Structures are given as structure tokens and as C-alpha cells.
Amino acid sequence: MKRHLTKISILAFGALAACGAGSPVPHDTMAASEGSIRAAEEVGASDVPTAALHLQFAREQTETAERLMKKGDNERARYVLLRAQADAELAVTLSREDAARIEAEKAMEQVQALQTGKPVVQ
Amino acid sequence: MRLKIMKSAAFLLMVGCASAQPPRELVSARAAYARVNAGPAAQSVPEEVRKARLALDSAERSFAEEPEGSVTRDLSYIAERKAQLAEAKGQIKLSGKDLAAADQAYKQTLSDQKDQATLDAERSRLEAASSDDQRRAAAAQHATDIGDAQARTEAEKAGRVAAETANQALLTELALFGKLRDDARGMVITLSGDVVFVSNQATLLQTAKGRLDKLAEVLGTSKHRMIIEGHTDSRGGADFNQDLSVRRAGAVRDHLMSRGLTSDRITVNGFGKNRPIADNGSAEGRAMNRRVEIVVEGMRTAQK
């Protein structure tokens, strides 16, 4: 029971601290989300429809966060940037998923071609 | 014990907000997590699914503390993305397995087909050989029976037919090693340099050694003499090309000798870039010019 109370008080303290005034500018979070967006662009997320959608969300939310930071709402901006980062990371993985699926399909087609007809003679 | 405390803490917090409706984002996050946790990702990428669970727990805690707050919606949104991420990573794992299975099937099929080709060649050789024996035996029997000159002539003729049939079987096998053609000296087997040697060297590739082993086996039983000639394309210096062509022809001879062919049956020549068979101006032409030709004296691709 004692440990139980300790846990609750830690949670309560955390909640109070989060509501404290004057959150710092979330430079690190901004850098992390921008980095993830660049990574998504590099793996060609724009060319994969599902990935492109999340890349777009990530960009829009980064812009929203910039506006919030200008207004001084750093705490809210930090969360919006975390959303952007989650979207950008998802865009990266969806692009890779698409590439892996295509590669596997191609390999299976090659096997079928070999088995059904044109045998490869060098 | 620890889990119990956590659960009761979460329960107490949730009781406090029992009346609040969860935001749309949290409903979506719960559904996304339930889906990924019930799917193949739970087995193939458990660590990712665990991260999705932790993200959802954060969102649930935030909902218990502050049901209407924007942070709850943000954390829920992130939790849904983490669940989708775990699902996509699970799919990547599955595709990887499909790819490996396809590669394996491809190699297996290729190997089956090669085995079949070898078996077919062997069968036709054996069939030819056995019908030769029968023909020869029948003719000899015939000659013994009637004992006249005509029968002996027939036996000789049958012998010639048998020799030709055996040659034909030999040719069928030789055609597996490279392109065949005839010139004034005999039959020429052309082996592509790119298939036989390490680039710009006289080192035989492992696959080529296997082929040459088979060639030695086939030619070892015949008495034909052989001339092995090396050729290069026109790139590079004349001296280098000349030397490379001699060394490549020598490497083929050495390998055949290591498989039992005697040196008195084999002559080696190198012609460098002096005898092209195709235009050195194109990559295809140069590839054709890089070659080793094995001349089997006294043999013909078309028997008559």
C-alpha cells in the first residue's frame, strides 16, 4: 500500500510539473521530426501512396508546430512535433514495406517463369 | 506484484474519469493496437508491438488524468501510428521470408532442370551405345552363320553406323559445353571467356572447371587429338593480350590433363586479339571475341 501511494504521488508530481509555466523551445524535437521527414523523402516515400500521405501529415504538422512556437506555445508545439515524427517514421517504414513486397513478388514471378516455360540456358 | 500495483493505479485513475467519452484518436489507437496484436506481427516483430503497447498505455494514462486534453489526443494519435508502424514492420518480415523462399525455389528449379538435361544426354548416349552393341552382335552373328564375304561387309557397315551413332551421342553432350561449328581441321567448341575465366586472368571459374571435367570425361574415351586456342578482344596492349590468350589456353589444357587427358593429344595456341569473330566496336562483339576454342580434330558436327 505504501508503494502504491508512492507511485500515485510520483504520477501527481509529474502531472504538476508538466503544467508548469514557460516550457522551453523544443529544438531537439523539431530536429528529430525534420530528420525523419528527410529520411522519408530519401527512401522515396513520395512515390508510395500510403507513405506519401503520412509524409504530407508530417510536413503539415511541422508547419503547425512552427506557428505555435512563434506564438510561444512551446508545450503544444512539442506534442505536434512528436505527431509529425511518428508520421514521418511510419512513412519511411511504409516505403520499405512496399519495396520489400515488390521485390518478393518479382522473385516469385521469376520462379514461375522458370517453372512454366522458358528455361534459362546460358 | 509490480504489475498488480500498476493495474490498480490505472484502474483508480480510470474510475475517476469513468463518465468521459474517449476521443476519436484514442478509439482509433485502441483498434489499431488490437489489430496488430492479433496479427502475425505479434509473432514476427514482438518488440515493435511492445512499443506500440507502451505508446497506447501512455495515451490511456493521459486520458485517465485529462480526458478532454489535447495531450491525450496527441498521445493517442502517436499510439495509432506506432501500431501501424509495427504492422508494417511485420509485413516487411513476411516479404523477406517470401523472398528467401522464392530464391530457394529458383535455385532448386534450376538445379532440377540441369539434372534433367544431364540425365537426358546420358540416356540418349546409353540408348545409342546399346543399339550399337545389338547391331554389331546381330551382324557378327549373321557373318558367322553364313560365313561369306557379303556378311563381313555388312558387319563392317554396321560397325561404321555404330561408330557414327556413338559420335552423334558424343556431339549431343558436347553441345552442352559451348557453341559447336566445323572448320577444315575438325569440330570447334567455342567457350565464352566470360563464362570460363576470372576477368583479365587465366584463372578458371569454379563452374567452368565442372564443365571441363565433363568434357574430359566425354573426350577421354575418344582418340581425337585436340587444339586449344585462346583469343582476346582488342582492348589492352598486344603483348598483354597475346600472353593472356596463351595462358588461358594453357589453363584449359592443364585442367583437362589433370582429369586424365594426355599431353600428346593436346596442342595449345594463343592468338591474342588477332583473330576476332565479331566487331570489337560493341560490348557484345568484344564478349564474343574473348573466348577459348577447342578444336577436336577429325570430328564433324554433321555426320554423313
PDB file of C-alpha atoms in Angstrom, chain A residues 1 3-4 7-8 11 15 19 54 57-58 61 75-76 79-80 82-84 86-87 89-91 93-94 96-98 100-104 107-108 110-111 114-120 122, chain B residues 1-2 5-6 8-9 12-13 25 61 65-66 70-71 73-75 77-78 80-82 84-89 91-92 95-96 98-99 101-103 105-107 109-110 113-114 195 211:
ATOM      1  CA  MET A   1       0.000   0.000   0.000  1.00  0.00           C
ATOM      2  CA  ARG A   3       4.453   1.666  -2.547  1.00  0.00           C
ATOM      3  CA  HIS A   4       1.091   2.243  -4.149  1.00  0.00           C
ATOM      4  CA  LYS A   7       3.504   5.625  -7.298  1.00  0.00           C
ATOM      5  CA  ILE A   8       0.437   7.846  -7.187  1.00  0.00           C
ATOM      6  CA  LEU A  11       2.339  10.480 -11.121  1.00  0.00           C
ATOM      7  CA  ALA A  15       1.356  15.989 -13.921  1.00  0.00           C
ATOM      8  CA  CYS A  19       1.649  22.132 -16.261  1.00  0.00           C
ATOM      9  CA  HIS A  54       1.863  10.269 -43.871  1.00  0.00           C
ATOM     10  CA  PHE A  57       0.799  14.856 -42.492  1.00  0.00           C
ATOM     11  CA  ALA A  58       4.307  15.133 -41.055  1.00  0.00           C
ATOM     12  CA  GLN A  61       2.224  19.251 -38.544  1.00  0.00           C
ATOM     13  CA  GLU A  75       4.454  22.791 -24.923  1.00  0.00           C
ATOM     14  CA  ARG A  76       1.733  22.237 -27.530  1.00  0.00           C
ATOM     15  CA  TYR A  79       3.446  17.348 -28.959  1.00  0.00           C
ATOM     16  CA  VAL A  80       2.558  18.350 -32.500  1.00  0.00           C
ATOM     17  CA  LEU A  82       6.004  14.270 -31.845  1.00  0.00           C
ATOM     18  CA  ARG A  83       2.964  13.563 -34.024  1.00  0.00           C
ATOM     19  CA  ALA A  84       4.914  14.732 -37.077  1.00  0.00           C
ATOM     20  CA  ALA A  86       5.519   9.453 -35.741  1.00  0.00           C
ATOM     21  CA  ASP A  87       4.015  10.119 -39.181  1.00  0.00           C
ATOM     22  CA  GLU A  89       8.740   7.340 -39.280  1.00  0.00           C
ATOM     23  CA  LEU A  90       5.655   5.497 -40.469  1.00  0.00           C
ATOM     24  CA  ALA A  91       6.208   6.918 -43.981  1.00  0.00           C
ATOM     25  CA  THR A  93       8.593   2.061 -42.962  1.00  0.00           C
ATOM     26  CA  LEU A  94       5.660   2.011 -45.391  1.00  0.00           C
ATOM     27  CA  ARG A  96      10.339  -0.037 -47.202  1.00  0.00           C
ATOM     28  CA  GLU A  97       7.366  -2.359 -46.878  1.00  0.00           C
ATOM     29  CA  ASP A  98       6.312  -1.511 -50.428  1.00  0.00           C
ATOM     30  CA  ALA A 100      10.152  -5.436 -49.944  1.00  0.00           C
ATOM     31  CA  ARG A 101       6.768  -6.600 -51.221  1.00  0.00           C
ATOM     32  CA  ILE A 102       7.628  -5.724 -54.837  1.00  0.00           C
ATOM     33  CA  GLU A 103      10.988  -7.473 -54.583  1.00  0.00           C
ATOM     34  CA  ALA A 104       9.375 -10.651 -53.232  1.00  0.00           C
ATOM     35  CA  ALA A 107      11.272 -13.145 -57.334  1.00  0.00           C
ATOM     36  CA  MET A 108       8.142 -15.289 -57.271  1.00  0.00           C
ATOM     37  CA  GLN A 110      10.830 -15.366 -61.928  1.00  0.00           C
ATOM     38  CA  VAL A 111      10.369 -18.758 -60.311  1.00  0.00           C
ATOM     39  CA  LEU A 114      11.361 -20.734 -64.922  1.00  0.00           C
ATOM     40  CA  GLN A 115       8.936 -23.478 -63.979  1.00  0.00           C
ATOM     41  CA  THR A 116       6.306 -22.908 -66.648  1.00  0.00           C
ATOM     42  CA  GLY A 117       8.206 -22.126 -69.791  1.00  0.00           C
ATOM     43  CA  LYS A 118      11.355 -20.560 -70.972  1.00  0.00           C
ATOM     44  CA  PRO A 119      14.140 -22.454 -69.226  1.00  0.00           C
ATOM     45  CA  VAL A 120      17.218 -20.290 -68.776  1.00  0.00           C
ATOM     46  CA  GLN A 122      23.326 -19.707 -70.827  1.00  0.00           C
TER      47      GLN A 122
ATOM     48  CA  MET B   1       3.387  -7.708  -7.757  1.00  0.00           C
ATOM     49  CA  ARG B   2       4.561  -4.641  -9.663  1.00  0.00           C
ATOM     50  CA  ILE B   5       0.154  -2.135  -8.465  1.00  0.00           C
ATOM     51  CA  MET B   6       0.296  -0.617 -11.929  1.00  0.00           C
ATOM     52  CA  SER B   8      -4.737  -0.941  -9.663  1.00  0.00           C
ATOM     53  CA  ALA B   9      -3.265   2.539 -10.140  1.00  0.00           C
ATOM     54  CA  LEU B  12      -8.198   4.038  -9.826  1.00  0.00           C
ATOM     55  CA  LEU B  13      -7.302   6.713 -12.346  1.00  0.00           C
ATOM     56  CA  GLU B  25      -7.946   9.351 -31.737  1.00  0.00           C
ATOM     57  CA  ARG B  61      -2.938   7.225 -18.706  1.00  0.00           C
ATOM     58  CA  GLU B  65      -5.841  12.112 -15.999  1.00  0.00           C
ATOM     59  CA  GLU B  66      -7.090  14.576 -18.525  1.00  0.00           C
ATOM     60  CA  SER B  70      -5.077  17.897 -26.286  1.00  0.00           C
ATOM     61  CA  VAL B  71      -2.170  15.826 -24.949  1.00  0.00           C
ATOM     62  CA  ARG B  73      -5.381  13.241 -28.396  1.00  0.00           C
ATOM     63  CA  ASP B  74      -1.717  13.720 -29.374  1.00  0.00           C
ATOM     64  CA  LEU B  75      -0.549  10.658 -27.471  1.00  0.00           C
ATOM     65  CA  TYR B  77      -2.518   9.783 -32.431  1.00  0.00           C
ATOM     66  CA  ILE B  78       1.112   8.742 -31.842  1.00  0.00           C
ATOM     67  CA  GLU B  80      -2.033   4.667 -33.525  1.00  0.00           C
ATOM     68  CA  ARG B  81       0.988   5.442 -35.719  1.00  0.00           C
ATOM     69  CA  LYS B  82       3.181   3.143 -33.594  1.00  0.00           C
ATOM     70  CA  GLN B  84       0.651   0.911 -37.817  1.00  0.00           C
ATOM     71  CA  LEU B  85       4.457   1.001 -37.767  1.00  0.00           C
ATOM     72  CA  ALA B  86       4.601  -2.386 -36.007  1.00  0.00           C
ATOM     73  CA  GLU B  87       2.161  -3.790 -38.562  1.00  0.00           C
ATOM     74  CA  ALA B  88       4.268  -2.526 -41.488  1.00  0.00           C
ATOM     75  CA  LYS B  89       7.460  -3.927 -39.967  1.00  0.00           C
ATOM     76  CA  GLN B  91       4.822  -7.131 -43.296  1.00  0.00           C
ATOM     77  CA  ILE B  92       8.472  -6.409 -44.183  1.00  0.00           C
ATOM     78  CA  SER B  95       8.076 -10.233 -47.524  1.00  0.00           C
ATOM     79  CA  GLY B  96      11.635 -11.123 -46.540  1.00  0.00           C
ATOM     80  CA  ASP B  98       8.686 -14.821 -49.223  1.00  0.00           C
ATOM     81  CA  LEU B  99      11.803 -13.563 -50.993  1.00  0.00           C
ATOM     82  CA  ALA B 101      11.535 -18.911 -50.237  1.00  0.00           C
ATOM     83  CA  ALA B 102      11.392 -17.717 -53.855  1.00  0.00           C
ATOM     84  CA  ASP B 103      15.207 -17.631 -54.106  1.00  0.00           C
ATOM     85  CA  ALA B 105      12.683 -22.352 -55.184  1.00  0.00           C
ATOM     86  CA  TYR B 106      14.524 -20.667 -58.061  1.00  0.00           C
ATOM     87  CA  LYS B 107      17.818 -22.406 -57.265  1.00  0.00           C
ATOM     88  CA  THR B 109      14.218 -25.464 -60.089  1.00  0.00           C
ATOM     89  CA  LEU B 110      17.391 -24.507 -61.912  1.00  0.00           C
ATOM     90  CA  GLN B 113      16.409 -28.669 -64.822  1.00  0.00           C
ATOM     91  CA  LYS B 114      20.176 -29.082 -65.150  1.00  0.00           C
ATOM     92  CA  VAL B 195      31.937 -17.831 -68.550  1.00  0.00           C
ATOM     93  CA  ARG B 211      32.149 -28.257 -67.336  1.00  0.00           C
TER      94      ARG B 211
END
